[in-house]
mmCIF file of C-alpha atoms in Angstrom:
data_model
loop_
_atom_site.group_PDB
_atom_site.id
_atom_site.type_symbol
_atom_site.label_atom_id
_atom_site.label_comp_id
_atom_site.label_asym_id
_atom_site.label_seq_id
_atom_site.Cartn_x
_atom_site.Cartn_y
_atom_site.Cartn_z
ATOM 1 C CA MET X 1 0.429 20.978 -87.087
ATOM 2 C CA ASN X 2 2.095 22.507 -90.045
ATOM 3 C CA ASP X 3 4.205 24.560 -87.816
ATOM 4 C CA PRO X 4 7.626 24.779 -89.464
ATOM 5 C CA GLN X 5 9.268 24.337 -86.061
ATOM 6 C CA ILE X 6 7.927 20.761 -85.710
ATOM 7 C CA ASP X 7 10.188 18.024 -86.887
ATOM 8 C CA PRO X 8 8.859 16.550 -90.176
ATOM 9 C CA VAL X 9 9.203 13.039 -88.826
ATOM 10 C CA VAL X 10 7.076 13.869 -85.796
ATOM 11 C CA ASP X 11 4.535 15.588 -88.003
ATOM 12 C CA ARG X 12 4.202 12.498 -90.156
ATOM 13 C CA ALA X 13 3.798 10.236 -87.157
ATOM 14 C CA VAL X 14 1.003 12.417 -85.810
ATOM 15 C CA ARG X 15 -0.819 12.322 -89.107
ATOM 16 C CA GLU X 16 -0.532 8.510 -89.282
ATOM 17 C CA LEU X 17 -1.955 8.153 -85.796
ATOM 18 C CA ARG X 18 -4.883 10.409 -86.580
ATOM 19 C CA THR X 19 -5.920 8.161 -89.442
ATOM 20 C CA LEU X 20 -8.399 5.672 -87.961
ATOM 21 C CA PRO X 21 -8.514 2.185 -89.454
ATOM 22 C CA PRO X 22 -11.781 1.088 -91.046
ATOM 23 C CA VAL X 23 -14.269 -0.419 -88.574
ATOM 24 C CA ASP X 24 -15.142 -4.100 -89.038
ATOM 25 C CA HIS X 25 -18.813 -4.124 -87.972
ATOM 26 C CA ASP X 26 -19.025 -7.936 -88.104
ATOM 27 C CA ALA X 27 -16.153 -8.207 -85.649
ATOM 28 C CA VAL X 28 -17.863 -5.789 -83.248
ATOM 29 C CA SER X 29 -21.076 -7.835 -83.399
ATOM 30 C CA ARG X 30 -19.181 -11.046 -82.627
ATOM 31 C CA ILE X 31 -17.458 -9.487 -79.616
ATOM 32 C CA VAL X 32 -20.743 -8.175 -78.181
ATOM 33 C CA ALA X 33 -22.446 -11.556 -78.665
ATOM 34 C CA ALA X 34 -19.569 -13.371 -76.995
ATOM 35 C CA ALA X 35 -19.675 -11.005 -74.022
ATOM 36 C CA ALA X 36 -23.433 -11.548 -73.609
ATOM 37 C CA ALA X 37 -22.989 -15.321 -73.733
ATOM 38 C CA ALA X 38 -20.243 -15.200 -71.117
ATOM 39 C CA ARG X 39 -22.603 -13.615 -68.541
ATOM 40 C CA VAL X 40 -23.530 -16.856 -66.789
ATOM 41 C CA SER X 41 -24.698 -15.858 -63.298
ATOM 42 C CA ALA X 42 -26.642 -13.218 -61.426
ATOM 43 C CA ALA X 43 -23.457 -12.144 -59.790
ATOM 44 C CA ASP X 44 -22.355 -10.836 -63.158
ATOM 45 C CA GLU X 45 -25.359 -8.550 -63.406
ATOM 46 C CA ASP X 46 -24.851 -4.930 -62.628
ATOM 47 C CA GLU X 47 -25.746 -4.272 -59.003
ATOM 48 C CA PRO X 48 -25.424 -0.710 -57.771
ATOM 49 C CA LEU X 49 -24.869 -1.537 -54.094
ATOM 50 C CA GLN X 50 -22.272 -4.221 -54.572
ATOM 51 C CA PRO X 51 -19.455 -2.032 -55.812
ATOM 52 C CA ARG X 52 -20.276 0.552 -53.129
ATOM 53 C CA ARG X 53 -20.049 -2.067 -50.365
ATOM 54 C CA SER X 54 -16.819 -3.301 -51.777
ATOM 55 C CA ARG X 55 -15.497 0.217 -51.750
ATOM 56 C CA VAL X 56 -16.598 0.689 -48.143
ATOM 57 C CA TRP X 57 -14.897 -2.484 -46.997
ATOM 58 C CA ALA X 58 -11.891 -1.757 -49.144
ATOM 59 C CA ARG X 59 -11.660 1.602 -47.414
ATOM 60 C CA THR X 60 -12.145 -0.090 -44.055
ATOM 61 C CA LEU X 61 -9.361 -2.556 -44.703
ATOM 62 C CA ALA X 62 -7.116 0.161 -46.067
ATOM 63 C CA LEU X 63 -7.790 2.351 -43.044
ATOM 64 C CA ALA X 64 -7.296 -0.562 -40.690
ATOM 65 C CA ALA X 65 -4.027 -1.484 -42.344
ATOM 66 C CA ALA X 66 -2.901 2.122 -42.230
ATOM 67 C CA ALA X 67 -3.934 2.411 -38.596
ATOM 68 C CA ALA X 68 -2.145 -0.784 -37.640
ATOM 69 C CA PHE X 69 0.917 0.400 -39.492
ATOM 70 C CA ALA X 70 0.692 3.773 -37.765
ATOM 71 C CA GLY X 71 0.302 2.079 -34.409
ATOM 72 C CA PHE X 72 3.352 -0.085 -34.906
ATOM 73 C CA VAL X 73 5.330 2.843 -36.270
ATOM 74 C CA LEU X 74 4.328 4.951 -33.274
ATOM 75 C CA ARG X 75 5.212 2.094 -30.981
ATOM 76 C CA GLY X 76 8.566 1.735 -32.634
ATOM 77 C CA ALA X 77 9.171 5.462 -32.499
ATOM 78 C CA PHE X 78 8.269 5.526 -28.815
ATOM 79 C CA THR X 79 10.606 2.671 -28.058
ATOM 80 C CA ARG X 80 13.378 4.213 -30.060
ATOM 81 C CA GLN X 81 12.929 7.517 -28.268
ATOM 82 C CA GLN X 82 13.200 5.821 -24.907
ATOM 83 C CA GLU X 83 16.221 3.659 -25.607
ATOM 84 C CA PRO X 84 18.586 6.461 -26.565
ATOM 85 C CA ALA X 85 17.398 8.436 -23.529
ATOM 86 C CA THR X 86 18.315 5.554 -21.276
ATOM 87 C CA GLN X 87 21.599 5.057 -23.104
ATOM 88 C CA ALA X 88 22.292 8.764 -22.899
ATOM 89 C CA THR X 89 21.776 8.460 -19.205
ATOM 90 C CA ALA X 90 24.183 5.574 -19.259
ATOM 91 C CA ALA X 91 26.786 7.854 -20.781
ATOM 92 C CA ALA X 92 26.252 10.571 -18.197
ATOM 93 C CA PRO X 93 24.019 9.988 -15.180
ATOM 94 C CA THR X 94 21.249 12.518 -15.521
ATOM 95 C CA PRO X 95 17.617 12.302 -14.428
ATOM 96 C CA VAL X 96 15.569 9.886 -16.489
ATOM 97 C CA ALA X 97 11.896 10.453 -17.161
ATOM 98 C CA VAL X 98 10.167 7.315 -15.951
ATOM 99 C CA THR X 99 6.546 8.119 -16.703
ATOM 100 C CA PRO X 100 5.789 9.500 -13.268
ATOM 101 C CA VAL X 101 2.258 9.035 -12.032
ATOM 102 C CA VAL X 102 1.648 12.416 -10.464
ATOM 103 C CA GLY X 103 -0.841 15.222 -10.424
ATOM 104 C CA GLY X 104 -0.171 18.848 -11.206
ATOM 105 C CA ASP X 105 0.425 19.791 -7.571
ATOM 106 C CA PRO X 106 3.980 20.922 -6.733
ATOM 107 C CA GLU X 107 4.008 18.413 -3.888
ATOM 108 C CA SER X 108 3.521 15.694 -6.468
ATOM 109 C CA MET X 109 6.379 16.719 -8.739
ATOM 110 C CA PRO X 110 8.932 13.960 -9.426
ATOM 111 C CA VAL X 111 12.082 14.034 -7.338
ATOM 112 C CA PRO X 112 15.481 13.159 -8.879
ATOM 113 C CA THR X 113 16.702 10.197 -6.882
ATOM 114 C CA ALA X 114 20.102 8.500 -7.087
ATOM 115 C CA PHE X 115 20.444 4.735 -7.079
ATOM 116 C CA THR X 116 23.868 3.160 -6.607
ATOM 117 C CA PHE X 117 24.990 -0.448 -6.699
ATOM 118 C CA GLU X 118 28.357 -2.129 -6.423
ATOM 119 C CA ASN X 119 29.233 -5.164 -8.475
ATOM 120 C CA ALA X 120 32.599 -5.568 -10.123
ATOM 121 C CA THR X 121 31.704 -8.588 -12.235
ATOM 122 C CA ALA X 122 28.382 -7.551 -13.738
ATOM 123 C CA SER X 123 28.343 -6.592 -17.375
ATOM 124 C CA ARG X 124 24.962 -4.928 -17.154
ATOM 125 C CA VAL X 125 22.857 -3.631 -14.260
ATOM 126 C CA SER X 126 19.337 -2.260 -14.529
ATOM 127 C CA LEU X 127 16.973 -0.730 -12.024
ATOM 128 C CA VAL X 128 13.484 -2.167 -11.599
ATOM 129 C CA GLY X 129 10.828 -0.734 -9.337
ATOM 130 C CA ASP X 130 7.258 0.388 -9.016
ATOM 131 C CA PHE X 131 8.249 3.719 -10.601
ATOM 132 C CA ASN X 132 9.182 2.053 -13.897
ATOM 133 C CA LYS X 133 6.622 -0.733 -13.771
ATOM 134 C CA TRP X 134 9.344 -3.260 -12.904
ATOM 135 C CA ASN X 135 10.489 -3.136 -16.481
ATOM 136 C CA PRO X 136 14.046 -4.524 -16.680
ATOM 137 C CA GLY X 137 14.682 -2.702 -19.940
ATOM 138 C CA ALA X 138 13.627 0.730 -18.746
ATOM 139 C CA THR X 139 16.507 2.039 -16.653
ATOM 140 C CA HIS X 140 20.122 0.978 -16.961
ATOM 141 C CA LEU X 141 22.803 1.940 -14.482
ATOM 142 C CA VAL X 142 26.127 3.349 -15.625
ATOM 143 C CA ARG X 143 29.389 1.880 -14.474
ATOM 144 C CA GLN X 144 31.896 4.425 -13.265
ATOM 145 C CA PRO X 145 35.106 3.818 -15.200
ATOM 146 C CA GLY X 146 37.658 1.750 -13.363
ATOM 147 C CA THR X 147 35.299 0.805 -10.539
ATOM 148 C CA GLY X 148 32.553 -1.642 -9.792
ATOM 149 C CA VAL X 149 30.172 1.165 -8.878
ATOM 150 C CA TRP X 150 27.026 1.500 -10.943
ATOM 151 C CA SER X 151 24.660 4.449 -10.619
ATOM 152 C CA VAL X 152 21.734 6.244 -12.146
ATOM 153 C CA ILE X 153 19.512 9.169 -11.231
ATOM 154 C CA VAL X 154 15.804 8.683 -11.777
ATOM 155 C CA SER X 155 12.925 11.103 -11.320
ATOM 156 C CA VAL X 156 10.326 9.403 -9.166
ATOM 157 C CA PRO X 157 7.083 10.660 -7.637
ATOM 158 C CA PRO X 158 7.236 11.558 -3.935
ATOM 159 C CA GLY X 159 6.251 8.690 -1.688
ATOM 160 C CA ARG X 160 7.339 5.187 -0.842
ATOM 161 C CA HIS X 161 8.898 3.068 -3.543
ATOM 162 C CA VAL X 162 10.072 -0.506 -3.733
ATOM 163 C CA TYR X 163 12.801 -1.518 -6.132
ATOM 164 C CA ALA X 164 15.653 -3.890 -6.896
ATOM 165 C CA PHE X 165 18.482 -4.333 -9.366
ATOM 166 C CA MET X 166 18.702 -6.801 -12.218
ATOM 167 C CA ILE X 167 22.210 -8.050 -12.848
ATOM 168 C CA ASP X 168 22.914 -9.097 -16.417
ATOM 169 C CA ASP X 169 19.158 -9.105 -17.074
ATOM 170 C CA THR X 170 18.658 -12.268 -15.046
ATOM 171 C CA VAL X 171 19.535 -11.962 -11.362
ATOM 172 C CA PHE X 172 17.059 -10.082 -9.162
ATOM 173 C CA THR X 173 19.144 -8.455 -6.420
ATOM 174 C CA LEU X 174 18.220 -6.225 -3.503
ATOM 175 C CA ASP X 175 20.038 -3.013 -2.690
ATOM 176 C CA PRO X 176 22.372 -3.994 0.167
ATOM 177 C CA ARG X 177 22.446 -0.382 1.424
ATOM 178 C CA ALA X 178 18.675 -0.028 1.708
ATOM 179 C CA PRO X 179 16.121 -1.587 4.022
ATOM 180 C CA LYS X 180 14.003 -4.300 2.534
ATOM 181 C CA THR X 181 10.298 -4.958 2.663
ATOM 182 C CA ARG X 182 8.252 -8.006 1.885
ATOM 183 C CA ASP X 183 5.464 -7.836 -0.678
ATOM 184 C CA PRO X 184 2.445 -9.230 1.177
ATOM 185 C CA ALA X 185 0.866 -10.634 -1.961
ATOM 186 C CA LEU X 186 3.823 -12.509 -3.432
ATOM 187 C CA GLY X 187 5.907 -12.918 -0.292
ATOM 188 C CA VAL X 188 8.957 -11.569 -2.085
ATOM 189 C CA ASP X 189 11.461 -9.101 -0.663
ATOM 190 C CA ALA X 190 12.398 -5.850 -2.362
ATOM 191 C CA SER X 191 14.370 -2.795 -1.327
ATOM 192 C CA VAL X 192 12.432 0.229 -0.160
ATOM 193 C CA VAL X 193 13.016 3.957 -0.122
ATOM 194 C CA MET X 194 10.896 6.960 0.739
ATOM 195 C CA VAL X 195 11.229 9.994 -1.491
ATOM 196 C CA GLY X 196 10.056 13.417 -0.458
ATOM 197 C CA LYS X 197 12.831 15.943 -0.759
ATOM 198 C CA PRO X 198 12.905 17.968 -3.959
ATOM 199 C CA MET R 1 -21.885 11.346 -40.626
ATOM 200 C CA ASN R 2 -23.893 8.124 -40.855
ATOM 201 C CA ALA R 3 -23.162 4.869 -39.066
ATOM 202 C CA ARG R 4 -21.832 3.165 -42.189
ATOM 203 C CA ARG R 5 -19.086 5.744 -42.486
ATOM 204 C CA LEU R 6 -18.287 5.604 -38.782
ATOM 205 C CA VAL R 7 -17.599 1.874 -38.812
ATOM 206 C CA PRO R 8 -14.317 1.991 -40.743
ATOM 207 C CA ILE R 9 -13.075 4.883 -38.620
ATOM 208 C CA LEU R 10 -13.885 3.087 -35.383
ATOM 209 C CA VAL R 11 -12.208 -0.083 -36.629
ATOM 210 C CA ALA R 12 -9.133 1.890 -37.627
ATOM 211 C CA VAL R 13 -8.944 3.730 -34.315
ATOM 212 C CA THR R 14 -9.370 0.506 -32.346
ATOM 213 C CA ILE R 15 -6.624 -1.261 -34.259
ATOM 214 C CA ALA R 16 -4.288 1.707 -33.950
ATOM 215 C CA ARG R 17 -4.877 1.943 -30.215
ATOM 216 C CA SER R 18 -4.366 -1.756 -29.624
ATOM 217 C CA ALA R 19 -1.213 -1.775 -31.732
ATOM 218 C CA ALA R 20 0.223 1.180 -29.849
ATOM 219 C CA ALA R 21 -0.814 -0.339 -26.528
ATOM 220 C CA GLN R 22 1.107 -3.553 -27.174
ATOM 221 C CA ASP R 23 4.358 -1.900 -26.227
ATOM 222 C CA SER R 24 3.276 -0.738 -22.797
ATOM 223 C CA LEU R 25 1.724 -4.123 -22.121
ATOM 224 C CA ALA R 26 4.792 -6.131 -22.893
ATOM 225 C CA ILE R 27 5.140 -8.226 -19.740
ATOM 226 C CA LYS R 28 8.485 -9.950 -19.901
ATOM 227 C CA GLY R 29 8.078 -13.609 -19.053
ATOM 228 C CA ALA R 30 4.315 -13.787 -19.612
ATOM 229 C CA ASP R 31 2.767 -16.028 -22.256
ATOM 230 C CA ARG R 32 0.285 -14.871 -24.883
ATOM 231 C CA GLU R 33 -2.839 -15.931 -22.986
ATOM 232 C CA THR R 34 -1.630 -14.193 -19.842
ATOM 233 C CA MET R 35 -0.848 -11.071 -21.837
ATOM 234 C CA MET R 36 -4.343 -11.032 -23.315
ATOM 235 C CA GLN R 37 -5.962 -11.304 -19.907
ATOM 236 C CA ILE R 38 -3.773 -8.566 -18.516
ATOM 237 C CA ALA R 39 -4.643 -6.401 -21.509
ATOM 238 C CA GLN R 40 -8.310 -6.820 -20.611
ATOM 239 C CA VAL R 41 -7.657 -5.785 -17.031
ATOM 240 C CA VAL R 42 -5.719 -2.763 -18.236
ATOM 241 C CA ALA R 43 -8.490 -1.809 -20.658
ATOM 242 C CA THR R 44 -11.088 -1.991 -17.900
ATOM 243 C CA THR R 45 -8.881 0.024 -15.569
ATOM 244 C CA THR R 46 -8.453 2.684 -18.237
ATOM 245 C CA GLU R 47 -12.180 2.843 -18.859
ATOM 246 C CA ARG R 48 -12.703 3.494 -15.169
ATOM 247 C CA GLY R 49 -10.303 6.424 -15.279
ATOM 248 C CA LEU R 50 -7.728 4.834 -12.991
ATOM 249 C CA PRO R 51 -3.934 4.824 -13.365
ATOM 250 C CA ILE R 52 -2.773 1.684 -15.133
ATOM 251 C CA ASP R 53 0.896 1.713 -14.143
ATOM 252 C CA PRO R 54 0.340 -0.215 -10.887
ATOM 253 C CA VAL R 55 -1.627 -2.862 -12.782
ATOM 254 C CA ILE R 56 1.155 -3.380 -15.295
ATOM 255 C CA GLY R 57 3.769 -3.006 -12.573
ATOM 256 C CA ASP R 58 2.291 -5.649 -10.301
ATOM 257 C CA ALA R 59 1.889 -8.027 -13.235
ATOM 258 C CA GLN R 60 5.467 -7.421 -14.323
ATOM 259 C CA PHE R 61 6.714 -7.877 -10.760
ATOM 260 C CA ALA R 62 4.931 -11.230 -10.534
ATOM 261 C CA ALA R 63 6.373 -12.216 -13.899
ATOM 262 C CA LEU R 64 9.862 -11.221 -12.754
ATOM 263 C CA MET R 65 9.386 -13.557 -9.798
ATOM 264 C CA ARG R 66 8.539 -16.281 -12.313
ATOM 265 C CA ALA R 67 4.994 -16.616 -11.024
ATOM 266 C CA PRO R 68 2.709 -18.770 -13.207
ATOM 267 C CA GLY R 69 0.386 -17.052 -15.657
ATOM 268 C CA PRO R 70 -2.780 -17.219 -13.529
ATOM 269 C CA ARG R 71 -0.871 -15.715 -10.592
ATOM 270 C CA ILE R 72 0.330 -12.857 -12.796
ATOM 271 C CA VAL R 73 -3.216 -12.167 -13.913
ATOM 272 C CA THR R 74 -4.415 -12.276 -10.324
ATOM 273 C CA ALA R 75 -1.762 -9.727 -9.384
ATOM 274 C CA ALA R 76 -3.035 -7.413 -12.124
ATOM 275 C CA ARG R 77 -6.683 -7.871 -11.112
ATOM 276 C CA ASP R 78 -5.933 -7.311 -7.450
ATOM 277 C CA ALA R 79 -4.052 -4.140 -8.267
ATOM 278 C CA ALA R 80 -6.961 -2.868 -10.347
ATOM 279 C CA ALA R 81 -9.419 -3.615 -7.555
ATOM 280 C CA ARG R 82 -7.267 -1.858 -4.974
ATOM 281 C CA LEU R 83 -6.961 1.209 -7.195
ATOM 282 C CA GLU R 84 -10.716 1.521 -7.353
ATOM 283 C CA GLN R 85 -11.094 1.053 -3.600
ATOM 284 C CA ALA R 86 -8.347 3.590 -2.944
ATOM 285 C CA ARG R 87 -9.989 6.179 -5.173
ATOM 286 C CA ASP R 88 -13.247 5.740 -3.315
ATOM 287 C CA ALA R 89 -11.577 5.922 0.070
ATOM 288 C CA LEU R 90 -9.615 9.053 -0.872
ATOM 289 C CA ALA R 91 -12.522 10.857 -2.524
ATOM 290 C CA PRO R 92 -13.431 13.482 -3.507
ATOM 291 C CA THR R 93 -10.282 14.689 -5.282
ATOM 292 C CA PRO R 94 -7.396 12.247 -5.019
ATOM 293 C CA THR R 95 -4.385 12.832 -7.251
ATOM 294 C CA PRO R 96 -3.153 9.908 -9.331
ATOM 295 C CA GLY R 97 -0.269 9.647 -6.878
ATOM 296 C CA ASP R 98 -2.721 9.450 -3.983
ATOM 297 C CA ILE R 99 -4.607 6.647 -5.687
ATOM 298 C CA VAL R 100 -1.436 4.693 -6.435
ATOM 299 C CA ALA R 101 -0.190 5.096 -2.862
ATOM 300 C CA GLY R 102 -3.617 4.272 -1.474
ATOM 301 C CA ALA R 103 -3.816 1.114 -3.553
ATOM 302 C CA ASP R 104 -0.442 0.062 -2.203
ATOM 303 C CA ALA R 105 -1.569 0.837 1.339
ATOM 304 C CA LEU R 106 -4.595 -1.411 0.999
ATOM 305 C CA LYS R 107 -2.219 -4.357 1.064
ATOM 306 C CA TYR R 108 -1.633 -3.441 4.720
ATOM 307 C CA VAL R 109 -4.450 -1.283 6.088
ATOM 308 C CA SER R 110 -8.188 -0.853 5.709
ATOM 309 C CA ARG R 111 -10.092 1.688 3.642
ATOM 310 C CA GLU R 112 -11.211 3.295 6.889
ATOM 311 C CA THR R 113 -7.630 4.232 7.653
ATOM 312 C CA LEU R 114 -7.300 5.878 4.242
ATOM 313 C CA ARG R 115 -10.556 7.771 4.784
ATOM 314 C CA ARG R 116 -9.291 9.162 8.076
ATOM 315 C CA ILE R 117 -6.096 10.341 6.423
ATOM 316 C CA ARG R 118 -8.132 12.060 3.725
ATOM 317 C CA GLN R 119 -10.342 13.701 6.325
ATOM 318 C CA ALA R 120 -7.274 15.029 8.098
ATOM 319 C CA ARG R 121 -5.889 16.489 4.882
ATOM 320 C CA PRO R 122 -8.884 16.998 2.613
ATOM 321 C CA ASP R 123 -7.521 19.275 -0.063
ATOM 322 C CA ARG R 124 -3.855 18.362 -0.430
ATOM 323 C CA PRO R 125 -1.988 15.341 -1.800
ATOM 324 C CA VAL R 126 -1.506 12.520 0.686
ATOM 325 C CA ALA R 127 0.724 10.155 -1.281
ATOM 326 C CA VAL R 128 3.756 10.726 0.941
ATOM 327 C CA HIS R 129 1.705 10.495 4.137
ATOM 328 C CA ILE R 130 0.274 7.202 2.955
ATOM 329 C CA GLY R 131 3.781 6.118 1.979
ATOM 330 C CA LEU R 132 4.928 6.739 5.536
ATOM 331 C CA LEU R 133 1.972 4.796 6.844
ATOM 332 C CA ILE R 134 2.899 1.811 4.677
ATOM 333 C CA GLN R 135 6.521 2.156 5.631
ATOM 334 C CA LEU R 136 5.692 1.982 9.336
ATOM 335 C CA VAL R 137 3.149 -0.802 9.097
ATOM 336 C CA SER R 138 5.357 -2.921 6.852
ATOM 337 C CA THR R 139 8.107 -2.699 9.458
ATOM 338 C CA LYS R 140 5.764 -4.119 12.114
ATOM 339 C CA VAL R 141 4.753 -0.875 13.787
ATOM 340 C CA SER R 142 1.112 -1.431 14.699
ATOM 341 C CA VAL R 143 -1.486 0.005 12.329
ATOM 342 C CA GLU R 144 -2.976 2.045 15.168
ATOM 343 C CA ARG R 145 0.293 3.682 16.105
ATOM 344 C CA ALA R 146 1.321 4.221 12.511
ATOM 345 C CA GLU R 147 -2.006 5.897 11.749
ATOM 346 C CA LYS R 148 -1.804 8.050 14.862
ATOM 347 C CA THR R 149 1.706 9.136 13.873
ATOM 348 C CA VAL R 150 0.656 10.096 10.369
ATOM 349 C CA LEU R 151 -2.427 11.971 11.558
ATOM 350 C CA GLU R 152 -0.349 13.881 14.079
ATOM 351 C CA LEU R 153 2.188 14.808 11.420
ATOM 352 C CA ILE R 154 -0.626 16.023 9.172
ATOM 353 C CA LYS R 155 -1.909 18.111 12.050
ATOM 354 C CA ARG R 156 1.570 19.609 12.462
ATOM 355 C CA ASN R 157 1.714 20.261 8.718
ATOM 356 C CA ALA R 158 4.935 18.282 8.381
ATOM 357 C CA LYS R 159 6.577 18.632 4.986
ATOM 358 C CA ASN R 160 7.114 15.782 2.594
ATOM 359 C CA GLU R 161 10.832 15.665 3.285
ATOM 360 C CA ILE R 162 10.215 15.224 7.023
ATOM 361 C CA LEU R 163 7.854 12.372 6.326
ATOM 362 C CA ALA R 164 10.322 10.751 3.926
ATOM 363 C CA ASP R 165 13.213 11.201 6.333
ATOM 364 C CA LEU R 166 11.167 9.690 9.142
ATOM 365 C CA GLY R 167 10.214 6.682 7.057
ATOM 366 C CA ASN R 168 13.793 6.109 5.905
ATOM 367 C CA ALA R 169 15.220 6.622 9.398
ATOM 368 C CA VAL R 170 12.824 4.148 10.985
ATOM 369 C CA ASN R 171 13.611 1.551 8.363
ATOM 370 C CA GLN R 172 17.349 2.051 8.661
ATOM 371 C CA ASP R 173 17.161 1.750 12.447
ATOM 372 C CA ILE R 174 15.192 -1.468 12.159
ATOM 373 C CA LYS R 175 17.719 -2.759 9.656
ATOM 374 C CA ARG R 176 20.414 -2.102 12.257
ATOM 375 C CA GLY R 177 18.497 -4.244 14.737
ATOM 376 C CA ARG R 178 16.331 -1.808 16.673
ATOM 377 C CA ALA R 179 12.772 -2.838 17.529
ATOM 378 C CA PRO R 180 10.140 -1.116 15.314
ATOM 379 C CA ASP R 181 8.443 0.851 18.102
ATOM 380 C CA ASP R 182 11.773 1.979 19.510
ATOM 381 C CA ALA R 183 12.966 2.950 16.062
ATOM 382 C CA LEU R 184 9.886 5.094 15.522
ATOM 383 C CA SER R 185 10.201 6.820 18.908
ATOM 384 C CA GLN R 186 13.886 7.483 18.336
ATOM 385 C CA SER R 187 13.333 8.876 14.853
ATOM 386 C CA LEU R 188 10.453 11.077 15.969
ATOM 387 C CA ASN R 189 12.595 12.573 18.717
ATOM 388 C CA ALA R 190 15.457 13.129 16.326
ATOM 389 C CA LEU R 191 13.409 14.667 13.528
ATOM 390 C CA LEU R 192 10.956 16.771 15.469
ATOM 391 C CA GLY R 193 13.641 18.290 17.698
ATOM 392 C CA PRO R 194 13.958 18.624 21.464
ATOM 393 C CA ASN R 195 11.149 21.182 21.767
ATOM 394 C CA ALA R 196 8.664 19.190 19.813
ATOM 395 C CA ALA R 197 9.862 15.885 21.069
ATOM 396 C CA GLY R 198 8.325 16.436 24.474
ATOM 397 C CA THR R 199 4.860 16.683 23.047
ATOM 398 C CA ALA R 200 5.110 14.884 19.771
ATOM 399 C CA ALA R 201 7.055 11.948 20.987
ATOM 400 C CA ALA R 202 4.850 11.634 24.033
ATOM 401 C CA ASP R 203 1.745 11.838 21.904
ATOM 402 C CA LEU R 204 2.985 9.576 19.202
ATOM 403 C CA THR R 205 4.606 6.886 21.250
ATOM 404 C CA ASN R 206 1.329 6.126 22.972
ATOM 405 C CA THR R 207 -0.475 3.409 21.112
ATOM 406 C CA ALA R 208 -3.875 4.902 21.665
ATOM 407 C CA THR R 209 -6.847 3.981 19.556
ATOM 408 C CA PRO R 210 -7.208 5.903 16.308
ATOM 409 C CA PRO R 211 -9.599 8.836 16.173
ATOM 410 C CA LYS R 212 -13.187 7.915 15.602
ATOM 411 C CA LYS R 213 -14.671 8.521 12.221
ATOM 412 C CA LYS R 214 -16.838 11.594 12.024
ATOM 413 C CA PRO R 215 -20.519 10.799 11.615
#
C-alpha cells in the first residue's frame, strides 16, 4: 500500500479501516445471553427440513407466478398479433387466417372465400361463423370508400359453413344474398355457404 | 427427478396453460360460472383428442343468441358429444375436418348414414361430402335421397367444387321458391351435364332406400 501512485489521503483511510477497535468481551457475552433468552418456542429451534420446505414452496410460488405471467403475456401477444392482422385486412382485403380446422390433405386446405355485405349506415361490420367460432371480434369487414359495401376474404376449410354479420357489434344480421338455414338446436336462422373450390 | 421436484413444475405448467387458455375460451355474453363449465367441457374434449373449435363455436353462437347460461353449457356439451360420435362413425382415420362436419351432420342424420359415407370413401376426406348431405337435408330433401345423392357422387369421384356448387345451387333454387326435390333434380342435371344427366339424374332422383350396411 505504499505505492507512490496511491493518493496519500486514500492510503491513510485504508490504514484507519484496517485498525480494528478493541473487543469488549462483556458486551459480547451480554448479546449472546440476550439472544438465548429470546428463543422462546420450538419454532425458533434450528430445523433442517423447514427451510428446505420453505425454499421448495417459495420456488413453487415463484414458478407459478412466472408461469401465470408468461401465460398472460403469451395471451396478450397472441391477441395483439391477431388484431393487427384483422386490421391489416381491413385496410386491404386479403385472406385472413381463421384457425382452420383441417388435416394435411390437399382436399382439406383452406379456401379463400369472399364475404360481402351492403349497409350504408353501419359504422362497423364483422363476420361471425362456424369458421371463426362465432367470435364477433375475429373478422372485420372493410368498407369500400364512398360506398356502403363491406367485404372481407377469409380462408375457410372446404365444406358447409353457416355465418352471419354483426352490425356495430350488436345486431345479428343474415346475408341477404345467401340462402339461410335454421340451427336445429337453437332454432335460429343463419346464412349458409358451401366451399369447395380452391 | 423425484416427485417433490415435479410438483412445482406441474403447478407452473397447469397455471400457464390455464392462463393462456382463457383467451380462446372468452365467450362473449357468458357469465363466470358458465365460462367455468364450458372450460371443463373444452378440457375434456381436448383430453379425448377431439377438435375444440365446434365446442367453443356452439357455445359462442348460443351466447350471441342471448341464450341463458345453462343453455350455452348444454350447447357446448352437445357439441362435444357429437364430435365423439362423429369420430367413431367416421373411423378409422377421419381428418379433423371430417369430424367437425360429421358432428354438424349428427344434428340432422344418424351415425349409420355417416358410416355408409365413410365406407364409400374409406381413405379420403369426406368433410365436403358430409357438408353436401347436411345442405340437402337441411333444405328438406329427404335423408334417404340426400344420402343416395352423396353416395352416387362419391362413386363418380366428384370433386369438391362440384359438390359445393351443387349444394349452393340447390339452396339458391330453393331460396327462389323451387321445391327442394325439384331443385336437386335441376341442379344435378345442370352440373353433371347432358350425358351424365340421363343416368345420374335418373338414378339420383329416385328416392330409393339407402344401400344396406355391409355385414
